CSV table of C-alpha atoms in Angstrom, one decimal:
chain,number,residue,atom,x,y,z
A,1,MET,CA,-99.2,129.8,-175.8
A,2,SER,CA,-95.5,130.3,-176.7
A,3,GLN,CA,-94.5,133.8,-177.7
A,4,ALA,CA,-91.3,133.1,-179.8
A,5,GLN,CA,-90.6,135.8,-182.3
A,6,PRO,CA,-89.0,135.2,-185.8
A,7,PRO,CA,-85.9,137.1,-186.8
A,8,THR,CA,-86.6,140.7,-187.6
A,9,THR,CA,-85.0,140.1,-191.0
A,10,PHE,CA,-88.1,138.2,-192.0
A,11,GLY,CA,-91.0,140.3,-193.1
A,12,VAL,CA,-93.4,141.2,-195.9
A,13,SER,CA,-90.9,140.6,-198.7
A,14,THR,CA,-89.3,137.4,-197.4
A,15,THR,CA,-89.5,134.4,-199.7
A,16,ALA,CA,-90.0,130.8,-198.8
A,17,ALA,CA,-86.5,130.0,-200.1
A,18,GLU,CA,-85.0,132.6,-197.7
A,19,VAL,CA,-86.9,131.0,-194.8
A,20,VAL,CA,-85.5,127.5,-195.3
A,21,ASP,CA,-81.9,128.7,-196.1
A,22,GLY,CA,-79.6,126.7,-193.9
A,23,ILE,CA,-82.5,124.4,-192.6
A,24,ASP,CA,-82.0,120.6,-193.0
A,25,LEU,CA,-85.3,118.7,-193.3
A,26,HIS,CA,-83.8,115.4,-194.5
A,27,GLY,CA,-85.7,112.5,-192.8
A,28,ARG,CA,-88.9,114.6,-192.5
A,29,ARG,CA,-92.1,113.8,-194.3
A,30,ALA,CA,-94.6,116.5,-195.4
A,31,VAL,CA,-98.0,116.8,-197.0
A,32,VAL,CA,-99.1,119.9,-198.8
A,33,THR,CA,-102.7,120.2,-199.9
A,34,GLY,CA,-103.6,122.3,-203.0
A,35,ALA,CA,-100.0,121.8,-204.2
A,36,SER,CA,-100.7,122.1,-207.9
A,37,SER,CA,-100.7,125.9,-208.2
A,38,GLY,CA,-99.7,129.2,-206.5
A,39,ILE,CA,-98.3,129.2,-203.0
A,40,GLY,CA,-98.8,125.5,-202.7
A,41,VAL,CA,-96.2,124.9,-205.4
A,42,GLU,CA,-93.8,127.3,-203.7
A,43,THR,CA,-94.4,125.6,-200.4
A,44,VAL,CA,-93.5,122.2,-201.9
A,45,ARG,CA,-90.5,123.7,-203.6
A,46,ALA,CA,-89.0,125.1,-200.4
A,47,LEU,CA,-89.7,122.1,-198.2
A,48,ALA,CA,-88.3,119.7,-200.8
A,49,ALA,CA,-85.2,121.9,-201.4
A,50,ALA,CA,-84.5,121.7,-197.7
A,51,GLY,CA,-84.6,117.9,-197.9
A,52,ALA,CA,-88.2,116.9,-196.9
A,53,ASP,CA,-90.0,114.2,-198.7
A,54,VAL,CA,-93.2,115.9,-199.8
A,55,THR,CA,-96.6,114.5,-200.9
A,56,LEU,CA,-98.6,116.8,-203.1
A,57,ALA,CA,-102.2,116.2,-202.1
A,58,VAL,CA,-104.2,117.4,-205.0
A,59,ARG,CA,-107.7,117.0,-206.6
A,60,ASP,CA,-106.2,116.8,-210.1
A,61,THR,CA,-103.4,114.3,-210.0
A,62,ASP,CA,-102.4,114.9,-213.6
A,63,ALA,CA,-101.8,118.6,-212.7
A,64,GLY,CA,-100.0,117.5,-209.6
A,65,ALA,CA,-97.7,115.2,-211.6
A,66,ARG,CA,-96.8,118.0,-214.0
A,67,VAL,CA,-95.9,120.2,-211.1
A,68,ALA,CA,-93.8,117.5,-209.5
A,69,THR,CA,-92.0,116.9,-212.8
A,70,ARG,CA,-91.3,120.6,-213.3
A,71,LEU,CA,-89.9,120.9,-209.7
A,72,GLU,CA,-87.8,117.8,-209.9
A,73,ALA,CA,-86.1,119.3,-213.0
A,74,VAL,CA,-84.9,122.4,-211.0
A,75,LEU,CA,-84.5,121.1,-207.4
A,76,PRO,CA,-81.0,120.3,-206.2
A,77,PRO,CA,-79.8,116.7,-206.1
A,78,THR,CA,-80.1,116.7,-202.3
A,79,ALA,CA,-83.8,117.6,-202.5
A,80,GLY,CA,-86.4,115.3,-200.9
A,81,LYS,CA,-88.6,113.0,-202.9
A,82,LEU,CA,-91.9,114.2,-204.4
A,83,THR,CA,-95.0,112.1,-204.5
A,84,VAL,CA,-98.5,112.9,-205.8
A,85,ALA,CA,-101.7,111.6,-204.2
A,86,ARG,CA,-105.4,112.4,-204.9
A,87,LEU,CA,-107.3,114.4,-202.3
A,88,ASP,CA,-110.6,116.2,-203.0
A,89,LEU,CA,-111.6,118.0,-199.9
A,90,ALA,CA,-115.2,118.2,-201.0
A,91,ASP,CA,-115.4,114.4,-201.3
A,92,ARG,CA,-115.2,112.7,-197.9
A,93,SER,CA,-114.4,109.4,-199.5
A,94,THR,CA,-111.1,110.7,-201.0
A,95,VAL,CA,-110.2,112.2,-197.6
A,96,ALA,CA,-110.8,108.8,-196.0
A,97,GLU,CA,-108.8,107.0,-198.7
A,98,PHE,CA,-105.8,109.4,-198.3
A,99,VAL,CA,-105.8,108.9,-194.5
A,100,ALA,CA,-106.1,105.1,-194.8
A,101,ALA,CA,-103.2,105.0,-197.3
A,102,TRP,CA,-100.8,106.9,-195.1
A,103,SER,CA,-98.4,104.9,-193.1
A,104,GLY,CA,-95.6,106.0,-190.7
A,105,PRO,CA,-95.0,109.3,-189.1
A,106,LEU,CA,-96.0,112.7,-190.6
A,107,HIS,CA,-93.8,115.6,-189.6
A,108,ILE,CA,-95.4,118.5,-191.5
A,109,LEU,CA,-99.0,119.0,-192.7
A,110,VAL,CA,-99.7,122.2,-194.6
A,111,CYS,CA,-103.4,122.7,-195.1
A,112,ASN,CA,-103.1,125.0,-198.1
A,113,ALA,CA,-105.9,124.1,-200.5
A,114,GLY,CA,-109.0,126.3,-200.7
A,115,VAL,CA,-111.8,127.8,-202.7
A,116,MET,CA,-113.0,131.4,-202.6
A,117,ALA,CA,-116.1,133.4,-203.4
A,118,PHE,CA,-118.3,131.0,-205.4
A,119,PRO,CA,-120.7,133.6,-207.0
A,120,GLU,CA,-123.8,131.4,-206.3
A,121,LEU,CA,-124.6,129.2,-203.3
A,122,THR,CA,-122.9,125.9,-204.0
A,123,ARG,CA,-123.3,122.7,-202.0
A,124,THR,CA,-121.2,119.5,-201.7
A,125,PRO,CA,-122.9,116.2,-202.4
A,126,ASP,CA,-123.7,115.8,-198.7
A,127,GLY,CA,-125.4,119.2,-198.6
A,128,ARG,CA,-122.9,121.4,-197.0
A,129,GLU,CA,-122.1,125.0,-198.2
A,130,ALA,CA,-119.0,124.4,-200.4
A,131,GLN,CA,-116.6,127.0,-199.1
A,132,PHE,CA,-117.0,125.9,-195.4
A,133,ALA,CA,-116.9,122.3,-196.5
A,134,VAL,CA,-113.7,122.5,-198.5
A,135,ASN,CA,-111.8,125.1,-196.6
A,136,HIS,CA,-112.6,123.8,-193.1
A,137,LEU,CA,-114.4,120.5,-192.9
A,138,GLY,CA,-112.2,118.7,-195.4
A,139,HIS,CA,-109.1,119.9,-193.7
A,140,PHE,CA,-110.5,119.1,-190.3
A,141,ALA,CA,-111.3,115.5,-191.4
A,142,LEU,CA,-107.8,115.1,-193.0
A,143,THR,CA,-105.9,116.5,-190.0
A,144,VAL,CA,-107.9,114.6,-187.4
A,145,GLY,CA,-107.5,111.4,-189.5
A,146,LEU,CA,-103.8,111.9,-189.7
A,147,HIS,CA,-103.4,112.7,-186.0
A,148,PRO,CA,-101.8,109.3,-185.1
A,149,ALA,CA,-99.2,109.9,-187.8
A,150,LEU,CA,-98.6,113.4,-186.5
A,151,ALA,CA,-98.3,112.2,-182.9
A,152,ALA,CA,-95.8,109.6,-184.0
A,153,ALA,CA,-93.5,112.2,-185.5
A,154,ASP,CA,-92.4,113.7,-182.1
A,155,GLY,CA,-92.7,117.4,-182.8
A,156,ALA,CA,-95.0,117.6,-185.8
A,157,ARG,CA,-96.2,120.8,-187.2
A,158,VAL,CA,-99.6,121.6,-188.7
A,159,VAL,CA,-100.1,124.8,-190.7
A,160,SER,CA,-103.5,126.1,-191.5
A,161,VAL,CA,-103.6,128.6,-194.3
A,162,ALA,CA,-106.3,131.2,-193.5
A,163,SER,CA,-106.7,134.8,-194.7
A,164,ILE,CA,-107.3,138.4,-193.8
A,165,GLY,CA,-110.7,137.5,-195.3
A,166,HIS,CA,-111.6,136.1,-191.9
A,167,LEU,CA,-112.4,139.7,-191.0
A,168,PHE,CA,-115.5,139.4,-193.3
A,169,SER,CA,-117.3,137.1,-190.9
A,170,PRO,CA,-117.1,135.1,-187.7
A,171,VAL,CA,-118.3,131.5,-187.8
A,172,VAL,CA,-122.2,131.8,-187.8
A,173,PHE,CA,-122.8,128.6,-185.9
A,174,ASP,CA,-126.6,128.8,-186.2
A,175,ASP,CA,-126.5,128.9,-190.0
A,176,LEU,CA,-123.3,127.4,-191.3
A,177,ASP,CA,-124.8,126.4,-194.6
A,178,TYR,CA,-126.9,129.5,-195.5
A,179,ARG,CA,-130.2,127.8,-195.1
A,180,PHE,CA,-131.8,130.9,-193.5
A,181,ARG,CA,-129.7,134.0,-194.4
A,182,PRO,CA,-129.2,135.1,-198.0
A,183,TYR,CA,-126.0,133.7,-199.5
A,184,ASP,CA,-123.1,136.0,-199.8
A,185,PRO,CA,-119.8,134.9,-201.4
A,186,TRP,CA,-117.6,136.9,-199.1
A,187,THR,CA,-119.2,136.3,-195.7
A,188,SER,CA,-119.2,132.6,-196.7
A,189,TYR,CA,-115.5,132.8,-197.5
A,190,GLY,CA,-114.9,134.8,-194.3
A,191,GLN,CA,-116.5,132.3,-191.9
A,192,SER,CA,-114.5,129.4,-193.6
A,193,LYS,CA,-111.3,131.3,-193.0
A,194,THR,CA,-112.2,132.1,-189.4
A,195,ALA,CA,-112.8,128.4,-189.0
A,196,ASN,CA,-109.2,127.7,-190.3
A,197,ILE,CA,-107.9,129.9,-187.5
A,198,LEU,CA,-110.2,128.4,-184.8
A,199,PHE,CA,-109.2,124.9,-185.9
A,200,ALA,CA,-105.5,125.8,-185.1
A,201,VAL,CA,-106.5,127.2,-181.7
A,202,GLY,CA,-108.6,124.1,-180.9
A,203,ALA,CA,-106.0,121.6,-182.2
A,204,ALA,CA,-103.2,123.4,-180.3
A,205,GLU,CA,-105.1,123.0,-177.1
A,206,ARG,CA,-106.0,119.3,-177.6
A,207,TRP,CA,-102.7,118.1,-179.1
A,208,ALA,CA,-100.0,119.9,-177.1
A,209,GLY,CA,-99.4,116.8,-175.1
A,210,ASP,CA,-98.6,114.9,-178.4
A,211,GLY,CA,-95.9,117.4,-179.3
A,212,ILE,CA,-97.9,118.8,-182.2
A,213,SER,CA,-97.7,122.5,-183.0
A,214,VAL,CA,-100.7,124.0,-184.9
A,215,ASN,CA,-100.7,127.5,-186.2
A,216,ALA,CA,-102.7,129.5,-188.8
A,217,LEU,CA,-101.6,132.3,-191.1
A,218,MET,CA,-102.4,134.9,-193.7
A,219,PRO,CA,-100.2,134.3,-196.8
A,220,GLY,CA,-100.7,137.8,-198.2
A,221,ASN,CA,-102.4,139.3,-201.2
A,222,VAL,CA,-101.0,137.0,-203.8
A,223,GLY,CA,-102.4,137.7,-207.3
A,224,GLY,CA,-102.9,135.4,-210.2
A,225,THR,CA,-103.5,132.2,-208.3
A,226,SER,CA,-106.3,129.6,-209.0
A,227,LEU,CA,-107.9,130.6,-205.7
A,228,ALA,CA,-109.4,133.6,-207.4
A,229,ARG,CA,-110.8,131.8,-210.4
A,230,HIS,CA,-114.4,132.3,-209.3
A,231,VAL,CA,-114.0,136.0,-208.3
A,232,ASP,CA,-115.7,138.7,-210.3
A,233,PRO,CA,-113.3,141.7,-210.0
A,234,GLN,CA,-116.1,144.2,-210.2
A,235,GLN,CA,-118.0,142.4,-207.4
A,236,LEU,CA,-114.9,142.3,-205.3
A,237,ALA,CA,-114.2,146.0,-205.8
A,238,GLY,CA,-117.8,146.8,-204.9
A,239,PHE,CA,-117.6,144.7,-201.7
A,240,ILE,CA,-114.4,146.2,-200.6
A,241,ASP,CA,-115.8,149.7,-201.1
A,242,LEU,CA,-119.0,148.9,-199.3
A,243,ALA,CA,-117.3,147.1,-196.4
A,244,GLY,CA,-114.6,149.8,-195.9
A,245,PHE,CA,-112.0,147.1,-196.4
A,246,ALA,CA,-108.5,147.5,-197.9
A,247,LEU,CA,-106.2,145.0,-199.5
A,248,PRO,CA,-102.6,144.6,-198.3
A,249,PRO,CA,-99.8,145.1,-200.8
A,250,GLU,CA,-99.6,142.4,-203.4
A,251,LYS,CA,-97.0,139.6,-203.0
A,252,THR,CA,-95.5,137.0,-205.3
A,253,ALA,CA,-96.2,133.4,-204.8
A,254,GLU,CA,-92.7,132.9,-203.4
A,255,GLN,CA,-93.4,135.6,-200.9
A,256,GLY,CA,-96.9,134.3,-200.1
A,257,ALA,CA,-95.5,130.8,-199.2
A,258,ALA,CA,-92.9,132.3,-196.8
A,259,THR,CA,-95.1,132.3,-193.7
A,260,SER,CA,-96.4,128.8,-194.3
A,261,VAL,CA,-92.8,127.5,-194.6
A,262,LEU,CA,-91.8,129.5,-191.5
A,263,LEU,CA,-94.4,127.7,-189.5
A,264,ALA,CA,-93.7,124.4,-191.1
A,265,ALA,CA,-90.0,124.3,-190.8
A,266,SER,CA,-88.2,127.2,-189.0
A,267,PRO,CA,-86.5,126.6,-185.7
A,268,THR,CA,-87.4,130.2,-184.8
A,269,VAL,CA,-91.0,129.2,-184.0
A,270,GLU,CA,-90.2,125.9,-182.3
A,271,GLY,CA,-92.9,125.3,-179.6
A,272,VAL,CA,-95.2,128.1,-180.9
A,273,THR,CA,-98.7,126.8,-181.2
A,274,GLY,CA,-102.3,128.2,-181.4
A,275,ARG,CA,-101.2,131.4,-183.0
A,276,TYR,CA,-102.0,133.4,-186.2
A,277,PHE,CA,-99.2,134.8,-188.3
A,278,GLU,CA,-98.8,137.1,-191.3
A,279,ASP,CA,-95.6,138.5,-193.0
A,280,CYS,CA,-93.6,135.9,-191.0
A,281,ALA,CA,-94.6,137.3,-187.6
A,282,PRO,CA,-97.4,137.0,-185.1
A,283,SER,CA,-100.4,139.2,-186.0
A,284,ARG,CA,-101.8,141.9,-183.8
A,285,LEU,CA,-105.4,142.0,-182.7
A,286,VAL,CA,-107.9,144.3,-184.5
A,287,THR,CA,-111.3,145.2,-183.1
A,288,GLU,CA,-113.0,146.3,-186.3
A,289,ARG,CA,-112.8,145.5,-190.0
A,290,ALA,CA,-113.0,149.1,-191.4
A,291,GLY,CA,-109.6,150.1,-192.9
A,292,ALA,CA,-107.8,147.0,-191.7
A,293,VAL,CA,-105.1,145.6,-194.0
A,294,ALA,CA,-103.6,143.3,-191.4
A,295,GLY,CA,-104.4,141.7,-188.0
A,296,VAL,CA,-106.6,139.1,-186.5
A,297,ALA,CA,-110.1,139.4,-185.0
A,298,PRO,CA,-110.6,138.3,-181.4
A,299,TYR,CA,-113.4,136.0,-182.3
A,300,ALA,CA,-111.0,134.0,-184.5
A,301,LEU,CA,-108.7,133.2,-181.4
A,302,ASP,CA,-111.5,132.7,-178.9
A,303,GLN,CA,-111.1,129.4,-177.1
A,304,GLY,CA,-114.9,129.0,-176.6
A,305,ASN,CA,-115.5,129.4,-180.3
A,306,ALA,CA,-112.7,127.0,-181.1
A,307,ALA,CA,-114.2,124.3,-178.8
A,308,ARG,CA,-117.7,124.8,-180.2
A,309,LEU,CA,-116.4,124.5,-183.8
A,310,TRP,CA,-114.6,121.3,-182.9
A,311,THR,CA,-117.8,119.8,-181.5
A,312,VAL,CA,-119.8,120.9,-184.5
A,313,SER,CA,-117.2,119.6,-186.9
A,314,GLN,CA,-117.2,116.2,-185.2
A,315,SER,CA,-121.0,116.1,-185.3
A,316,VAL,CA,-121.0,116.8,-189.0
A,317,LEU,CA,-118.3,114.3,-189.9
A,318,GLY,CA,-119.1,111.7,-187.3
A,319,GLU,CA,-118.0,111.5,-183.6
A,320,SER,CA,-114.4,110.5,-184.6
A,321,GLY,CA,-114.1,113.6,-186.7
A,322,THR,CA,-113.1,111.5,-189.7
A,323,PRO,CA,-115.2,111.1,-192.8
A,324,ALA,CA,-118.1,108.6,-192.8
């Protein structure tokens, strides 16, 4: 995979607006999932400010419309057009409807939506564990379904928002849905985030010939977002202490969106694919979780794991990989 390195001026405190400064995205079309709050909003803001036409793919279209209206009031006159469309990643039918409704090329797809740490085992209507289903399977179905549109864009970029939480667990292929092992909110979240990275590795391998770059990232420790709405702070503190884990320094939403926007739009990563980034730079490998506040686990970049996950995901969703 390509080893391009972003400017050294980009780092932990870089904002999304700083990343797109001087970049012209007019004529580009983008989709951002989970765009009604947090770093999703800031990702939309930066891409639209640079001229991209952005579709906010959201579960709650009323909330998405409010965000679009708020952004349109402050974006420059040269900004791209904002559109709101319904997408519920836990509901395969809405994924299929979104894919079917899309026409023409798609230059940027940011798979940003996610859920974290349901306190109790939660399943989707088709029986899948909810964190894995929403964070990975929904985005897998969406991206594979949009593959023709991405291939038509001649240089499309797919961005998979993962997390340092992938260090909580590899993908446990023999028990994805917690039918044998006791449910744990954090290992469940961890395997879904590992899957986000493995998807980028697998798609990069398969789609390089189509000119599609696919990368994953850790946005940072961004507080106050809707992602943490299910989290019990005491439970999280206990887990961190038990696991010997440490949280990286907290970022603002504008800073948290920077790495997503870098991978979506910056010429400094042109041709880079199948990588995992954090703080606007490629991550280093780590070999154990204890004390880690950054880095990527080898199992999350393993080509064999990526190929197995792709096969399993296709099996779950149907041979085409799109929703039944």
